[in-house]
PDB file of C-alpha atoms in Angstrom:
ATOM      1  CA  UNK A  24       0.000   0.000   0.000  1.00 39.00           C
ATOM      2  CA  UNK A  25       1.633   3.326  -0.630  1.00 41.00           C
ATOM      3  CA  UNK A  26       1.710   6.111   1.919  1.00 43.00           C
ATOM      4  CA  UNK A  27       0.080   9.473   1.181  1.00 43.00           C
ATOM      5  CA  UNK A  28       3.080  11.718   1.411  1.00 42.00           C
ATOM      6  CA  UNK A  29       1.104  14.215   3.117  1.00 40.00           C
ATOM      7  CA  UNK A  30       0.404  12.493   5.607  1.00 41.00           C
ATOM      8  CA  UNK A  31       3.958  11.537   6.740  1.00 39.00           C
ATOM      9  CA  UNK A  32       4.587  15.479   6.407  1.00 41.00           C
ATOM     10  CA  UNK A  33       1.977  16.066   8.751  1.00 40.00           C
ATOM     11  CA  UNK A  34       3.266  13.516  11.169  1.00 42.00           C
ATOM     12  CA  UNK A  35       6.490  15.082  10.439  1.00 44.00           C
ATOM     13  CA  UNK A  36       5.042  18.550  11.601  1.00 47.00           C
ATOM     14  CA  UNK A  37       2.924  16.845  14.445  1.00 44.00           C
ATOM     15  CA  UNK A  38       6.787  15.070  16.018  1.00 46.00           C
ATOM     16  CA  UNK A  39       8.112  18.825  15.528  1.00 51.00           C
ATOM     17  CA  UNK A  40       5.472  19.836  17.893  1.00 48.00           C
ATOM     18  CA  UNK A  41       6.858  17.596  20.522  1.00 45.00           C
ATOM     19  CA  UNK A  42       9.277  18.982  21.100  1.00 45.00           C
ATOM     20  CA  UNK A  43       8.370  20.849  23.810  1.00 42.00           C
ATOM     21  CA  UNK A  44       7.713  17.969  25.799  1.00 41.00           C
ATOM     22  CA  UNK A  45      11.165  17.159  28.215  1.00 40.00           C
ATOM     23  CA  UNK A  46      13.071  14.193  27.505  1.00 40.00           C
ATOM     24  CA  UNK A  47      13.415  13.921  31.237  1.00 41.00           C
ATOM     25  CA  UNK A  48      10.360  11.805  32.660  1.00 40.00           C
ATOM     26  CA  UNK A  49       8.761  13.751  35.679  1.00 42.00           C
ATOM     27  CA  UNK A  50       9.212  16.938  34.219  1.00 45.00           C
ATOM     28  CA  UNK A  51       5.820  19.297  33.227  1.00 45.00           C
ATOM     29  CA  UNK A  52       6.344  20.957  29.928  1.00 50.00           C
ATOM     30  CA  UNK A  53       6.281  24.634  29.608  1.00 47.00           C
ATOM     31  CA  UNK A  54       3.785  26.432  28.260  1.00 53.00           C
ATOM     32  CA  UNK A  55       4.633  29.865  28.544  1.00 61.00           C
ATOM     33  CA  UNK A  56       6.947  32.314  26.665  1.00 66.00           C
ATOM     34  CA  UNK A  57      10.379  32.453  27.844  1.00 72.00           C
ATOM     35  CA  UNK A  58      10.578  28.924  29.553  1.00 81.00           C
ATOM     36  CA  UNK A  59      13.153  26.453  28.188  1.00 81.00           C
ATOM     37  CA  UNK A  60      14.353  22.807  28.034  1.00 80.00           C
ATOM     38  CA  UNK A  61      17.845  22.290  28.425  1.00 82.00           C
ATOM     39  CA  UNK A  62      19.942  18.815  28.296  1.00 84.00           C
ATOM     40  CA  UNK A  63      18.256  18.238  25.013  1.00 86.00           C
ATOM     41  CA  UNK A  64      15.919  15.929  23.433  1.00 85.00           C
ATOM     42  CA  UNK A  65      15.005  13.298  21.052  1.00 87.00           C
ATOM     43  CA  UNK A  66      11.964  11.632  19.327  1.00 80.00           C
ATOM     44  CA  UNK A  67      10.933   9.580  17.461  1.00 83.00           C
ATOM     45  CA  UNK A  68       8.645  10.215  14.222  1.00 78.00           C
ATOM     46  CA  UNK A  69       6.302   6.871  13.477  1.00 81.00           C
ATOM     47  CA  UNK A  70       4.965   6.655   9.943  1.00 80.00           C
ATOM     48  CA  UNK A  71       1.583   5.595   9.545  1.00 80.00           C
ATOM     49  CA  UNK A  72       2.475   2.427   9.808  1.00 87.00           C
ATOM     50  CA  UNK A  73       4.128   2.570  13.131  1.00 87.00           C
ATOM     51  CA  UNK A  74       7.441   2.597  11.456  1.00 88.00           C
ATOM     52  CA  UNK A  75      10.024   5.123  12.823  1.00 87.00           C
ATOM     53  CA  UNK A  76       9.934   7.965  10.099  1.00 83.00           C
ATOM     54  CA  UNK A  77      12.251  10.459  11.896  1.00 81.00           C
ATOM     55  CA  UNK A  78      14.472  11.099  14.483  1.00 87.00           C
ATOM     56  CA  UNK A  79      14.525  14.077  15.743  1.00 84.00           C
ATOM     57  CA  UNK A  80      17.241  15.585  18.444  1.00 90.00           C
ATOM     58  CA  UNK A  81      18.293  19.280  19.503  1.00 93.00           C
ATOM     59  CA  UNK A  82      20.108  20.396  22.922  1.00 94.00           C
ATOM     60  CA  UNK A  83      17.641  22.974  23.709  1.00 92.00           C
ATOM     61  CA  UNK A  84      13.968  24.295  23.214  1.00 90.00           C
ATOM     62  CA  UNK A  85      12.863  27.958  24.174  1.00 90.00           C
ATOM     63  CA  UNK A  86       9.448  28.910  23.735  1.00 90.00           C
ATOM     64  CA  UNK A  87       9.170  32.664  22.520  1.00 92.00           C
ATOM     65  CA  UNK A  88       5.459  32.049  22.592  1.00 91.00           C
ATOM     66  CA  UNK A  89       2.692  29.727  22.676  1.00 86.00           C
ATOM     67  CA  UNK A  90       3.096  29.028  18.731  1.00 89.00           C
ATOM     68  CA  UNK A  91       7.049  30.139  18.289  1.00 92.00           C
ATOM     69  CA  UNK A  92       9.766  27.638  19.323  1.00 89.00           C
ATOM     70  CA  UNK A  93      13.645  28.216  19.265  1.00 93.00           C
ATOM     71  CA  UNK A  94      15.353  24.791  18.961  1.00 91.00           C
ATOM     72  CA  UNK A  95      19.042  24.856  19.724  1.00 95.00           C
ATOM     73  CA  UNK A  96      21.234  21.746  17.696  1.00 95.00           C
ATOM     74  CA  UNK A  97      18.750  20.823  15.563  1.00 94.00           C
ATOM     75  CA  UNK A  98      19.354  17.183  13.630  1.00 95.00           C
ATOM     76  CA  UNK A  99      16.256  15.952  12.029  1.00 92.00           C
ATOM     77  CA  UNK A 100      16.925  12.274  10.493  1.00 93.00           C
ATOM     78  CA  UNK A 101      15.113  10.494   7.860  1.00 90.00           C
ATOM     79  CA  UNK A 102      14.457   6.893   8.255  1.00 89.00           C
ATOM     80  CA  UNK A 103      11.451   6.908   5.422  1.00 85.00           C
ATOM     81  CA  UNK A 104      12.424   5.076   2.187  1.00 86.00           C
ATOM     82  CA  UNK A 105      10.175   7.378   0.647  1.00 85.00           C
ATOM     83  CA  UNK A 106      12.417  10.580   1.796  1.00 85.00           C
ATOM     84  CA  UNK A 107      15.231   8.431   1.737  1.00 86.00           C
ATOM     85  CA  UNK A 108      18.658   8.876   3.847  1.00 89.00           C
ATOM     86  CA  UNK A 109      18.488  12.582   4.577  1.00 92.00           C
ATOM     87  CA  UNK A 110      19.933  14.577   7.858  1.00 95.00           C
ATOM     88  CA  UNK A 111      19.230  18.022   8.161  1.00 95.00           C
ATOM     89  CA  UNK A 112      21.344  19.974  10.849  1.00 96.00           C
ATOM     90  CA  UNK A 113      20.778  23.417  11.996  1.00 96.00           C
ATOM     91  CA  UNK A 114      22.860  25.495  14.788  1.00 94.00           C
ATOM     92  CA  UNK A 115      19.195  27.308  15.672  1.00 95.00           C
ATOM     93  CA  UNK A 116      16.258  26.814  14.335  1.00 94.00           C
ATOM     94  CA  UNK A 117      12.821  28.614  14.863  1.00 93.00           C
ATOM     95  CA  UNK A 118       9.539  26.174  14.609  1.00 88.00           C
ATOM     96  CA  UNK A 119       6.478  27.543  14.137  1.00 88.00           C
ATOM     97  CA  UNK A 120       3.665  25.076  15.913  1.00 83.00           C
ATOM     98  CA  UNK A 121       0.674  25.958  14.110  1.00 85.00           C
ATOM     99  CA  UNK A 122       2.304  26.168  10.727  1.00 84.00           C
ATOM    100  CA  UNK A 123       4.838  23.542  11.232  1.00 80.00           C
ATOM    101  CA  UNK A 124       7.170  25.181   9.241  1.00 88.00           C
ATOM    102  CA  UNK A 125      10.804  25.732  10.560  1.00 89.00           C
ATOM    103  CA  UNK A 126      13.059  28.636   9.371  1.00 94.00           C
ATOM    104  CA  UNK A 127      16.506  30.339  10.447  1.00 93.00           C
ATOM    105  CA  UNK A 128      17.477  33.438   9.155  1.00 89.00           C
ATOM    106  CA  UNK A 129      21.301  33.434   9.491  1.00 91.00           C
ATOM    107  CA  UNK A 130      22.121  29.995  10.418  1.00 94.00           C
ATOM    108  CA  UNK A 131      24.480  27.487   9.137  1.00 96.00           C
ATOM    109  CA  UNK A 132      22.801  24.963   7.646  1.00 96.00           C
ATOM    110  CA  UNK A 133      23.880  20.646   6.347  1.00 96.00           C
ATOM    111  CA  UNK A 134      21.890  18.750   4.458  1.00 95.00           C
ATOM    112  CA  UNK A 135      23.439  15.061   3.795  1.00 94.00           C
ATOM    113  CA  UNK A 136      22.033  12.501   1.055  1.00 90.00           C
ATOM    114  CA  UNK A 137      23.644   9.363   0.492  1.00 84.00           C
ATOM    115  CA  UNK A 138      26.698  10.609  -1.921  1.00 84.00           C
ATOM    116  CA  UNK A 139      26.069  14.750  -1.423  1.00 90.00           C
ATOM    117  CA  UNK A 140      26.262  17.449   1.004  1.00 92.00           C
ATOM    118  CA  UNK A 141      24.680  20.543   0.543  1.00 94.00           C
ATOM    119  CA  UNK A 142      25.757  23.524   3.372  1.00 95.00           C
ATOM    120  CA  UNK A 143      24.386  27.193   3.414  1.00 96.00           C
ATOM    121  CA  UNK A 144      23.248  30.012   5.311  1.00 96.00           C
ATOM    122  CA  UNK A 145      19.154  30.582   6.495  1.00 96.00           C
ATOM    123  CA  UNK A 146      16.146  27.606   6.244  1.00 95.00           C
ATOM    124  CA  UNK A 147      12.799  27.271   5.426  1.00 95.00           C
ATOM    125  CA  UNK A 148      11.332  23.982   5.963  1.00 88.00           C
ATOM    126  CA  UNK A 149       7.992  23.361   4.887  1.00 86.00           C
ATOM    127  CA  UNK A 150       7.266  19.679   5.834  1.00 77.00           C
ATOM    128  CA  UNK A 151       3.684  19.624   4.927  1.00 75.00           C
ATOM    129  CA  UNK A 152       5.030  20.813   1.089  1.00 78.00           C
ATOM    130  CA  UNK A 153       7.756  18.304   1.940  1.00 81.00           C
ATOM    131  CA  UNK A 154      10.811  21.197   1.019  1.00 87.00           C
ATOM    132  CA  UNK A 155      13.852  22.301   2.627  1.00 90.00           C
ATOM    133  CA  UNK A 156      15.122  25.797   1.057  1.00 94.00           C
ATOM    134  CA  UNK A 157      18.155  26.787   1.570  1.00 95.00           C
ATOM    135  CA  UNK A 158      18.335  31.115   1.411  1.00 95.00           C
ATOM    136  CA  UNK A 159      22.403  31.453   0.683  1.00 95.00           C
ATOM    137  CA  UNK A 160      26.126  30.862   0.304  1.00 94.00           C
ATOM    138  CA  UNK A 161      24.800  27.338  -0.808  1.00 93.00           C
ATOM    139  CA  UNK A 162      27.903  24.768  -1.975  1.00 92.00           C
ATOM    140  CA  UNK A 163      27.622  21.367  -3.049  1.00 90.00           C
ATOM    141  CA  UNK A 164      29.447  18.733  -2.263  1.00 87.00           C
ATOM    142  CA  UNK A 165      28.953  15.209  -4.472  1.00 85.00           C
ATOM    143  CA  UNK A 166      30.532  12.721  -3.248  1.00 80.00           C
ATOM    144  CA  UNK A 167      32.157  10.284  -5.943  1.00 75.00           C
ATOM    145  CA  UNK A 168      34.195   6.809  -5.647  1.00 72.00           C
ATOM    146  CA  UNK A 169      36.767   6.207  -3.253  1.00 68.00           C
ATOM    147  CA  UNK A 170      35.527   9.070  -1.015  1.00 64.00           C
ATOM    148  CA  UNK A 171      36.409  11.938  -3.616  1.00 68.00           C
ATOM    149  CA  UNK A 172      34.678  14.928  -3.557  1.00 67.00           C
ATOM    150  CA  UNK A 173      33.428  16.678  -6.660  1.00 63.00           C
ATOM    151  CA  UNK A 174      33.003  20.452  -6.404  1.00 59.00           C
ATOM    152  CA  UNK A 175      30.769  21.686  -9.167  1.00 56.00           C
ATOM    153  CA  UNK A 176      32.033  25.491 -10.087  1.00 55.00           C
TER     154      UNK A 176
END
């Protein structure tokens, strides 16, 4: 049966969500503006068919509001064979809850897939459009045989 890729965006945008909620059992989450988790985090994004999706991790999450959330050390990690092998790492990210989109203005940004890296400055994630845009300085990076890098000019 194939998966409607919306759907695993909008679980996608759903596990973003939770981040909020502490890794730490026992803890309450915060719900106000200015209240943070430190000592990071990570979760785990099922598909629909109970599959793990993505794994999420970040060090830190500061809520600027009820809808805004700074997450510190973002890596976001594909396990979907539709998506394939993908990692997306971000210094700071912001994540918007009722949008589920995730941006950074001036960050450095790494996306890895299987034989390329792509690295830039500034995000905007749109997992419900399934994208990742990357705003500048972008390089490529293809990986060839034997390790070799090739460099497009």
């Amino acid at each position: 049966m194939k998966r409607d890729p919306a759907i695993a965006a909008l679980a996608l945008g759903a596990a973003l969500a939770l981040v909020c909620l502490p890794a730490v059992r026992g803890q309450t989450p915060p719900l106000a503006a200015d209240q943070q988790i430190g000592g990071g985090f990570e979760r785990f994004i099922p598909d629909q068919a109970g599959e793990i999706a993505w794994v999420l991790k970040g060090t830190m999450a500061k809520f600027l509001s009820r809808q805004m959330i700074e997450i510190g050390g973002l890596l976001a990690q594909s396990y979907d064979p539709e998506t394939g092998d993908l990692k997306i790492q971000v210094d700071r990210v912001i994540f918007n809850s009722r949008t589920t989109e995730v941006s950074a203005g001036d960050e450095r940004v790494t996306l890895r897939r299987e034989g390329m890296v792509l690295t830039g400055r500034g995000i905007a994630w749109d997992p419900k459009a399934k994208t990742v845009r990357v705003m500048e300085d972008i390089r490529v990076l293809i990986k060839e045989q034997g390790n070799q890098g090739l460099f497009p000019l």
